[in-house]
């Protein structure tokens, strides 16, 4: 799957459609401090966190829908948050 298929939404919205608005300031702080390198590290961490769900899906279109649809992604991430605490803590040392 080509990165352009799913990454354009991330770039345009800077993950605002996935990260809860109450914690978006942490993302912006790091993004403005570190620049695009932080964005790409976050994108890779996001895919890593979502990897178990991505690997359950068989079709390329289903994968695209999973990672492009903010409600599905956010719901999955929030379920993981319930077991780990802070939403951003699921991304490890990025924050």
PDB file of C-alpha atoms in Angstrom:
ATOM      1  CA  UNK A   1       0.000   0.000   0.000  1.00  0.00           C
ATOM      2  CA  UNK A   2       1.366   3.383  -0.934  1.00  0.00           C
ATOM      3  CA  UNK A   3       1.887   5.784   1.942  1.00  0.00           C
ATOM      4  CA  UNK A   4       0.164   8.618   0.100  1.00  0.00           C
ATOM      5  CA  UNK A   5      -3.128   6.723   0.334  1.00  0.00           C
ATOM      6  CA  UNK A   6      -3.395   7.189   4.090  1.00  0.00           C
ATOM      7  CA  UNK A   7      -0.777   9.729   5.132  1.00  0.00           C
ATOM      8  CA  UNK A   8      -2.263  12.780   3.405  1.00  0.00           C
ATOM      9  CA  UNK A   9      -5.037  13.056   5.992  1.00  0.00           C
ATOM     10  CA  UNK A  10      -2.487  12.803   8.782  1.00  0.00           C
ATOM     11  CA  UNK A  11      -0.351  15.554   7.293  1.00  0.00           C
ATOM     12  CA  UNK A  12      -3.257  17.916   6.636  1.00  0.00           C
ATOM     13  CA  UNK A  13      -4.790  17.424  10.074  1.00  0.00           C
ATOM     14  CA  UNK A  14      -1.575  16.777  12.037  1.00  0.00           C
ATOM     15  CA  UNK A  15      -3.375  13.849  13.715  1.00  0.00           C
ATOM     16  CA  UNK A  16      -6.015  16.192  15.174  1.00  0.00           C
ATOM     17  CA  UNK A  17      -8.670  13.754  14.004  1.00  0.00           C
ATOM     18  CA  UNK A  18      -7.154  10.943  16.116  1.00  0.00           C
ATOM     19  CA  UNK A  19      -5.663  12.554  19.229  1.00  0.00           C
ATOM     20  CA  UNK A  20      -8.223  13.735  21.798  1.00  0.00           C
ATOM     21  CA  UNK A  21      -8.428  17.531  21.767  1.00  0.00           C
ATOM     22  CA  UNK A  22      -7.670  17.657  25.502  1.00  0.00           C
ATOM     23  CA  UNK A  23      -4.223  16.200  24.769  1.00  0.00           C
ATOM     24  CA  UNK A  24      -3.527  17.737  21.377  1.00  0.00           C
ATOM     25  CA  UNK A  25      -1.358  20.448  22.962  1.00  0.00           C
ATOM     26  CA  UNK A  26       1.263  17.802  23.814  1.00  0.00           C
ATOM     27  CA  UNK A  27       1.467  16.809  20.160  1.00  0.00           C
ATOM     28  CA  UNK A  28       1.713  20.428  18.989  1.00  0.00           C
ATOM     29  CA  UNK A  29       4.338  21.279  21.599  1.00  0.00           C
ATOM     30  CA  UNK A  30       6.536  18.424  20.417  1.00  0.00           C
ATOM     31  CA  UNK A  31       5.815  19.101  16.740  1.00  0.00           C
ATOM     32  CA  UNK A  32       6.770  22.784  16.949  1.00  0.00           C
ATOM     33  CA  UNK A  33       9.821  21.981  19.062  1.00  0.00           C
ATOM     34  CA  UNK A  34      11.193  19.096  16.970  1.00  0.00           C
ATOM     35  CA  UNK A  35       9.595  19.663  13.564  1.00  0.00           C
ATOM     36  CA  UNK A  36       8.683  17.098  10.951  1.00  0.00           C
ATOM     37  CA  UNK A  37      10.969  14.440  12.407  1.00  0.00           C
ATOM     38  CA  UNK A  38       8.600  14.266  15.347  1.00  0.00           C
ATOM     39  CA  UNK A  39       5.631  13.930  12.985  1.00  0.00           C
ATOM     40  CA  UNK A  40       7.178  10.936  11.240  1.00  0.00           C
ATOM     41  CA  UNK A  41       8.206   9.314  14.525  1.00  0.00           C
ATOM     42  CA  UNK A  42       4.636   9.727  15.740  1.00  0.00           C
ATOM     43  CA  UNK A  43       3.275   8.238  12.493  1.00  0.00           C
ATOM     44  CA  UNK A  44       5.512   5.186  12.879  1.00  0.00           C
ATOM     45  CA  UNK A  45       4.533   4.833  16.536  1.00  0.00           C
ATOM     46  CA  UNK A  46       0.860   5.098  15.568  1.00  0.00           C
ATOM     47  CA  UNK A  47       1.265   2.314  13.010  1.00  0.00           C
ATOM     48  CA  UNK A  48       3.137   0.227  15.573  1.00  0.00           C
ATOM     49  CA  UNK A  49       0.378   0.669  18.163  1.00  0.00           C
ATOM     50  CA  UNK A  50      -2.237  -0.162  15.533  1.00  0.00           C
ATOM     51  CA  UNK A  51      -0.250  -3.099  14.102  1.00  0.00           C
ATOM     52  CA  UNK A  52      -2.154  -5.823  15.943  1.00  0.00           C
ATOM     53  CA  UNK A  53      -5.435  -4.510  14.550  1.00  0.00           C
ATOM     54  CA  UNK A  54      -3.964  -3.938  11.081  1.00  0.00           C
ATOM     55  CA  UNK A  55      -2.686  -7.514  10.952  1.00  0.00           C
ATOM     56  CA  UNK A  56      -6.171  -8.847  11.701  1.00  0.00           C
ATOM     57  CA  UNK A  57      -7.488  -7.332   8.469  1.00  0.00           C
ATOM     58  CA  UNK A  58      -7.194  -9.158   5.158  1.00  0.00           C
ATOM     59  CA  UNK A  59      -7.954  -6.598   2.475  1.00  0.00           C
ATOM     60  CA  UNK A  60      -5.952  -3.489   1.601  1.00  0.00           C
ATOM     61  CA  UNK A  61      -9.126  -1.373   1.541  1.00  0.00           C
ATOM     62  CA  UNK A  62      -9.974  -2.510   5.069  1.00  0.00           C
ATOM     63  CA  UNK A  63      -6.517  -1.479   6.266  1.00  0.00           C
ATOM     64  CA  UNK A  64      -6.913   1.908   4.609  1.00  0.00           C
ATOM     65  CA  UNK A  65     -10.325   2.354   6.204  1.00  0.00           C
ATOM     66  CA  UNK A  66      -8.985   1.370   9.607  1.00  0.00           C
ATOM     67  CA  UNK A  67      -6.164   3.877   9.690  1.00  0.00           C
ATOM     68  CA  UNK A  68      -7.914   6.668   7.792  1.00  0.00           C
ATOM     69  CA  UNK A  69     -11.173   6.680   9.724  1.00  0.00           C
ATOM     70  CA  UNK A  70     -10.550   8.659  12.878  1.00  0.00           C
ATOM     71  CA  UNK A  71     -13.394   7.157  14.873  1.00  0.00           C
ATOM     72  CA  UNK A  72     -12.161   3.598  14.383  1.00  0.00           C
ATOM     73  CA  UNK A  73      -8.569   4.550  15.119  1.00  0.00           C
ATOM     74  CA  UNK A  74      -9.491   6.681  18.109  1.00  0.00           C
ATOM     75  CA  UNK A  75     -11.782   3.983  19.534  1.00  0.00           C
ATOM     76  CA  UNK A  76      -9.031   1.370  19.277  1.00  0.00           C
ATOM     77  CA  UNK A  77      -6.478   3.715  20.843  1.00  0.00           C
ATOM     78  CA  UNK A  78      -8.837   4.703  23.645  1.00  0.00           C
ATOM     79  CA  UNK A  79      -9.438   1.015  24.442  1.00  0.00           C
ATOM     80  CA  UNK A  80      -5.675   0.595  24.741  1.00  0.00           C
ATOM     81  CA  UNK A  81      -5.520   3.721  26.907  1.00  0.00           C
ATOM     82  CA  UNK A  82      -7.901   2.194  29.446  1.00  0.00           C
ATOM     83  CA  UNK A  83      -5.321  -0.471  30.210  1.00  0.00           C
ATOM     84  CA  UNK A  84      -2.259   1.805  30.083  1.00  0.00           C
ATOM     85  CA  UNK A  85      -3.419   5.115  31.523  1.00  0.00           C
ATOM     86  CA  UNK A  86      -2.742   8.300  29.569  1.00  0.00           C
ATOM     87  CA  UNK A  87      -3.675   8.361  25.901  1.00  0.00           C
ATOM     88  CA  UNK A  88      -0.229   9.550  24.900  1.00  0.00           C
ATOM     89  CA  UNK A  89       1.509   6.988  27.093  1.00  0.00           C
ATOM     90  CA  UNK A  90       0.633   4.295  24.574  1.00  0.00           C
ATOM     91  CA  UNK A  91       3.148   5.911  22.244  1.00  0.00           C
ATOM     92  CA  UNK A  92       6.001   5.189  24.598  1.00  0.00           C
ATOM     93  CA  UNK A  93       8.932   7.571  24.664  1.00  0.00           C
ATOM     94  CA  UNK A  94       7.669   9.872  21.928  1.00  0.00           C
ATOM     95  CA  UNK A  95       6.100  12.132  24.541  1.00  0.00           C
TER      96      UNK A  95
END
